Coordinates of C-alpha atoms and ligand atoms in Angstrom, one line a residue:
M1 CA -23.2 -21.4 -25.9
L2 CA -24.5 -18.6 -28.1
N3 CA -22.5 -16.1 -26.2
A4 CA -19.3 -18.1 -26.5
L5 CA -19.8 -18.5 -30.3
Q6 CA -20.4 -14.7 -30.7
N7 CA -17.3 -14.0 -28.6
A8 CA -15.3 -16.4 -30.7
F9 CA -16.5 -14.8 -34.0
A10 CA -15.7 -11.3 -32.6
A11 CA -12.3 -12.3 -31.3
L12 CA -11.4 -13.8 -34.7
D13 CA -12.7 -10.5 -36.3
L14 CA -14.6 -12.5 -39.0
D15 CA -16.4 -10.6 -41.7
R16 CA -20.1 -11.5 -41.4
R17 CA -20.4 -11.5 -45.2
N18 CA -18.0 -14.4 -45.4
L19 CA -19.5 -16.4 -42.5
V20 CA -22.1 -19.1 -42.8
V21 CA -23.7 -21.0 -39.9
V22 CA -25.5 -24.2 -40.9
S23 CA -27.7 -26.3 -38.6
G24 CA -29.9 -29.4 -38.6
I25 CA -33.1 -29.8 -36.6
G26 CA -33.5 -29.7 -32.8
C27 CA -33.6 -27.0 -30.1
S28 CA -29.9 -26.4 -30.5
S29 CA -30.2 -26.2 -34.3
D30 CA -32.2 -23.0 -33.9
L31 CA -28.9 -21.3 -33.3
P32 CA -28.4 -19.7 -36.7
H33 CA -31.5 -17.6 -36.2
F34 CA -29.9 -15.8 -33.3
L35 CA -26.8 -14.7 -35.2
N36 CA -26.5 -11.9 -37.7
V37 CA -24.5 -13.9 -40.3
Y38 CA -25.6 -16.1 -43.2
G39 CA -27.4 -19.1 -41.9
I40 CA -29.2 -22.2 -43.1
H41 CA -31.5 -24.3 -41.0
T42 CA -31.5 -27.6 -42.9
L43 CA -33.0 -31.1 -42.3
H44 CA -32.5 -33.4 -39.3
G45 CA -29.0 -34.9 -39.5
R46 CA -28.2 -33.1 -42.8
A47 CA -26.3 -30.1 -41.8
L48 CA -22.9 -31.5 -42.6
P49 CA -23.6 -32.4 -46.3
V50 CA -25.1 -28.9 -46.8
A51 CA -22.1 -27.3 -45.1
Q52 CA -19.7 -29.3 -47.1
G53 CA -21.4 -28.3 -50.3
I54 CA -21.2 -24.6 -49.3
K55 CA -17.5 -25.0 -48.5
M56 CA -16.8 -26.8 -51.8
A57 CA -18.6 -24.2 -53.8
N58 CA -16.9 -21.3 -52.1
K59 CA -13.7 -22.2 -50.2
E60 CA -13.3 -18.6 -49.1
L61 CA -16.2 -18.8 -46.7
T62 CA -15.8 -19.6 -43.0
V63 CA -18.4 -22.4 -42.4
V64 CA -19.5 -23.4 -38.9
V65 CA -22.0 -26.2 -38.4
T66 CA -24.1 -26.3 -35.2
G67 CA -26.5 -28.9 -33.9
G68 CA -27.5 -31.5 -31.3
D69 CA -26.1 -34.9 -30.3
G70 CA -29.3 -36.6 -31.7
D71 CA -28.9 -34.6 -35.0
G72 CA -25.2 -35.2 -35.4
Y73 CA -24.4 -38.6 -33.7
G74 CA -27.8 -40.3 -34.4
I75 CA -29.5 -39.7 -37.8
G76 CA -26.4 -37.7 -39.0
A77 CA -23.8 -40.2 -37.8
G78 CA -22.9 -41.4 -41.3
H79 CA -22.4 -37.9 -42.5
F80 CA -20.3 -37.1 -39.4
L81 CA -17.9 -40.1 -40.1
H82 CA -17.4 -39.2 -43.7
A83 CA -17.0 -35.4 -43.1
M84 CA -14.2 -36.2 -40.7
R85 CA -12.2 -38.2 -43.1
R86 CA -12.7 -35.7 -45.9
N87 CA -11.0 -33.0 -43.8
L88 CA -12.8 -30.0 -45.4
D89 CA -11.9 -26.9 -43.5
L90 CA -15.1 -26.4 -41.4
T91 CA -16.0 -26.4 -37.7
Y92 CA -18.7 -28.7 -36.3
I93 CA -20.1 -27.6 -32.9
V94 CA -22.3 -30.1 -31.2
M95 CA -24.5 -29.1 -28.2
D96 CA -24.5 -32.4 -26.5
N97 CA -27.3 -32.6 -23.9
R98 CA -27.4 -36.4 -24.0
I99 CA -31.1 -36.3 -24.9
Y100 CA -33.5 -35.6 -27.8
G101 CA -34.7 -32.2 -26.5
L102 CA -37.0 -30.9 -29.2
T103 CA -39.0 -34.1 -29.2
T104 CA -39.3 -33.8 -25.3
G105 CA -36.8 -36.2 -23.9
Q106 CA -36.0 -39.5 -25.6
A107 CA -32.7 -41.3 -25.3
S108 CA -30.0 -40.0 -27.6
P109 CA -26.7 -41.7 -28.8
T110 CA -24.8 -40.0 -25.9
S111 CA -27.3 -41.0 -23.2
Y112 CA -25.5 -43.3 -20.8
K113 CA -26.4 -47.0 -20.4
G114 CA -29.2 -47.3 -17.8
H115 CA -30.4 -43.7 -18.2
K116 CA -34.2 -43.5 -17.7
T117 CA -35.9 -41.4 -20.4
K118 CA -39.3 -41.3 -22.0
S119 CA -38.2 -43.9 -24.6
T120 CA -36.2 -46.0 -22.1
P121 CA -38.3 -46.0 -19.0
A122 CA -36.6 -49.2 -17.7
G123 CA -33.2 -47.7 -18.4
N124 CA -31.3 -47.3 -21.7
P125 CA -30.1 -50.7 -22.8
E126 CA -27.5 -49.3 -25.2
C127 CA -24.1 -47.9 -24.2
A128 CA -23.2 -44.3 -25.0
L129 CA -21.3 -43.3 -28.1
N130 CA -18.1 -41.4 -27.3
P131 CA -17.9 -38.6 -29.9
L132 CA -14.4 -37.5 -29.0
A133 CA -12.9 -40.9 -29.3
L134 CA -14.8 -41.4 -32.5
A135 CA -13.4 -38.2 -33.9
V136 CA -9.8 -38.8 -32.9
A137 CA -10.0 -42.3 -34.5
G138 CA -12.1 -41.1 -37.4
G139 CA -9.8 -38.6 -39.0
A140 CA -10.8 -35.3 -37.5
T141 CA -7.8 -33.0 -37.4
F142 CA -9.0 -31.0 -34.4
V143 CA -11.0 -32.4 -31.5
G144 CA -12.1 -30.3 -28.6
R145 CA -14.6 -30.3 -25.8
G146 CA -16.3 -27.4 -23.9
F147 CA -18.9 -26.9 -21.2
S148 CA -21.7 -24.3 -21.6
G149 CA -21.2 -23.5 -17.9
E150 CA -17.6 -22.3 -18.7
P151 CA -18.4 -19.8 -21.5
I152 CA -15.1 -18.0 -21.5
H153 CA -13.1 -21.3 -21.8
L154 CA -15.6 -22.5 -24.4
A155 CA -15.1 -19.4 -26.5
E156 CA -11.4 -20.0 -26.5
T157 CA -11.8 -23.6 -27.6
M158 CA -14.2 -22.5 -30.4
K159 CA -11.8 -19.8 -31.5
R160 CA -9.0 -22.3 -31.9
A161 CA -11.4 -24.8 -33.7
I162 CA -12.5 -22.1 -36.2
A163 CA -8.9 -20.9 -36.8
H164 CA -7.8 -24.5 -37.3
K165 CA -7.3 -25.5 -41.0
G166 CA -9.3 -28.7 -41.6
F167 CA -12.3 -30.5 -40.0
S168 CA -12.7 -29.5 -36.3
L169 CA -15.2 -30.9 -33.8
V170 CA -16.1 -29.2 -30.6
D171 CA -18.4 -31.3 -28.4
V172 CA -20.1 -29.0 -25.9
L173 CA -21.5 -30.5 -22.7
S174 CA -24.8 -28.5 -22.7
P175 CA -27.2 -29.3 -19.9
C176 CA -30.9 -29.4 -21.0
V177 CA -32.5 -28.1 -17.9
T178 CA -36.0 -28.9 -19.2
W179 CA -35.8 -32.5 -20.4
N180 CA -32.7 -34.0 -18.9
K181 CA -32.6 -33.4 -15.1
S182 CA -29.8 -36.1 -14.8
F183 CA -27.1 -34.2 -16.6
S184 CA -27.4 -30.8 -15.0
Y185 CA -24.8 -28.0 -14.4
D186 CA -24.3 -29.4 -10.9
Y187 CA -23.7 -32.9 -12.3
Y188 CA -21.0 -31.6 -14.6
R189 CA -19.2 -29.1 -12.4
P190 CA -17.2 -31.5 -10.3
L191 CA -16.4 -33.7 -13.3
I192 CA -15.0 -31.0 -15.5
V193 CA -11.2 -30.5 -15.7
K194 CA -9.5 -28.0 -17.9
L195 CA -6.8 -29.7 -20.0
D196 CA -3.4 -28.4 -18.9
Q197 CA -1.9 -27.5 -22.3
D198 CA 1.6 -27.6 -20.7
R199 CA 1.1 -31.2 -19.7
H200 CA -1.1 -32.5 -22.6
D201 CA 0.3 -32.5 -26.1
P202 CA -2.6 -32.2 -28.5
S203 CA -0.5 -33.6 -31.4
D204 CA -0.1 -36.9 -29.5
R205 CA -2.9 -39.1 -30.8
D206 CA -2.6 -41.8 -28.1
A207 CA -2.7 -39.1 -25.4
A208 CA -5.8 -37.5 -27.1
L209 CA -7.5 -40.9 -27.1
R210 CA -6.7 -41.5 -23.5
Q211 CA -8.2 -38.1 -22.6
A212 CA -11.3 -38.9 -24.7
L213 CA -11.8 -42.2 -22.9
R214 CA -11.4 -40.9 -19.4
E215 CA -14.2 -41.9 -17.1
D216 CA -12.9 -40.3 -13.8
K217 CA -13.2 -36.7 -15.2
L218 CA -14.4 -34.9 -18.3
P219 CA -11.5 -32.9 -19.7
I220 CA -12.4 -29.7 -21.6
G221 CA -10.1 -27.9 -24.0
V222 CA -8.2 -29.0 -27.1
L223 CA -7.6 -32.8 -27.0
Y224 CA -6.2 -33.2 -30.5
E225 CA -4.9 -31.0 -33.2
I226 CA -2.8 -32.0 -36.2
D227 CA -1.8 -30.3 -39.5
E228 CA -3.0 -32.3 -42.5
P229 CA -3.7 -31.2 -46.1
T230 CA -7.4 -30.2 -46.5
F231 CA -9.8 -31.6 -49.1
A232 CA -9.6 -28.3 -51.0
E233 CA -5.8 -28.4 -51.1
E234 CA -5.8 -31.9 -52.6
E235 CA -8.9 -32.1 -54.8
P236 CA -7.9 -31.2 -58.4
S237 CA -11.2 -29.5 -59.2
L238 CA -10.9 -27.1 -56.2
Q239 CA -7.5 -25.7 -57.2
G240 CA -7.4 -22.1 -58.2
G241 CA -10.2 -19.7 -57.2
P242 CA -13.5 -20.7 -55.6
L243 CA -15.9 -22.7 -57.8
V244 CA -18.7 -20.0 -57.5
R245 CA -16.4 -17.7 -59.4
S246 CA -15.3 -20.1 -62.1
R247 CA -16.7 -20.0 -65.6
I248 CA -19.7 -22.4 -66.2
G249 CA -20.0 -24.1 -69.6
L250 CA -17.7 -24.2 -72.6
T251 CA -16.5 -21.6 -75.0
D252 CA -17.6 -21.9 -78.7
E253 CA -14.2 -23.2 -79.6
E254 CA -14.2 -25.8 -76.8
W255 CA -17.7 -26.9 -77.8
A256 CA -16.6 -27.3 -81.4
A257 CA -13.6 -29.3 -80.5
L258 CA -15.7 -31.6 -78.3
M259 CA -18.1 -32.1 -81.2
D260 CA -15.3 -32.9 -83.5
E261 CA -14.1 -35.6 -81.2
F262 CA -17.4 -37.4 -81.4
S263 CA -18.2 -36.8 -85.1
Ligands
TPP301 C1 -36.1 -37.2 -40.5 C2 -36.5 -36.7 -39.1 N1 -36.6 -37.6 -38.2 C3 -37.0 -37.2 -36.9 C4 -37.4 -35.9 -36.7 C5 -37.9 -35.5 -35.3 N2 -36.9 -34.8 -34.6 C6 -36.8 -33.5 -34.6 S1 -35.7 -32.9 -33.6 C7 -35.2 -34.5 -33.1 C8 -34.1 -34.7 -32.1 C9 -33.4 -33.5 -31.6 O1 -32.4 -33.9 -30.7 P1 -31.0 -33.2 -30.7 O2 -30.4 -33.3 -32.1 O3 -30.2 -33.9 -29.7 O4 -31.3 -31.7 -30.4 P2 -31.8 -31.0 -29.1 O5 -33.3 -30.7 -29.4 O6 -31.6 -31.9 -27.9 O7 -31.0 -29.7 -29.1 C10 -35.9 -35.4 -33.8 C11 -35.8 -36.9 -33.6 C12 -37.3 -35.0 -37.8 N3 -37.5 -33.7 -37.6 N4 -36.8 -35.4 -39.0

């Protein structure tokens, strides 16, 4: 996963001075510590609000958010939904191991129904959330999936997600070999299929949803990609240069005019 992201950054020739990686809390959220770029390790489930703040303050930065399924689809689920419909230009990479890894193996939002974990010894009574279907329906303008056992293909999907203008999600099937023996590399290998980009049209929303909902196989690659105006292109206060370089406060003349208005 780390290797794929490094390769994607290198292939896109991104300047590390303009690159920020933001994460929440979890084993996967340690990722910014292993990259020689700007990084912020925030609170559990709070990576997206921090990342959105960074992007709004300086729209010239490339902002990549990394975290786990518990972090993003559990405690952070509300932020995930609203970040998607806001369509800020950032990339969200979720290392989906279908478990709470850092807290040693409780059921997460993507654990399947019936899955036995520390917190669900009799089998998980809740059905799994489908992040890809949620993202296609929720306004994400790019939805992709990768597998950490296919790092070259994953790097390609990440590259396209980062290059995409708007909110992009890459859900990465990432076996946790320590705490989740059920969803191993061997479990995933026969289920993975690479989306044939000649036969799958990522601009077709219905087709993307069909791929997201497939149960026979787990397609990896770009499921969905459309071109929509971003938040920064439409929000009046973000027109012109980045906010970090704009003047703060009023000139003496503006201040006097304002005072006149109220006196
Ligand atoms: C507000 C808050 N609630 C709960 C926790 C405990 N906690 C730390 S990591 C984590 C889950 C991590 O799972 P996931 O995001 O799937 O990441 P993984 O460790 O599997 O990569 C939880 C519940 C916390 N740190 N903060």
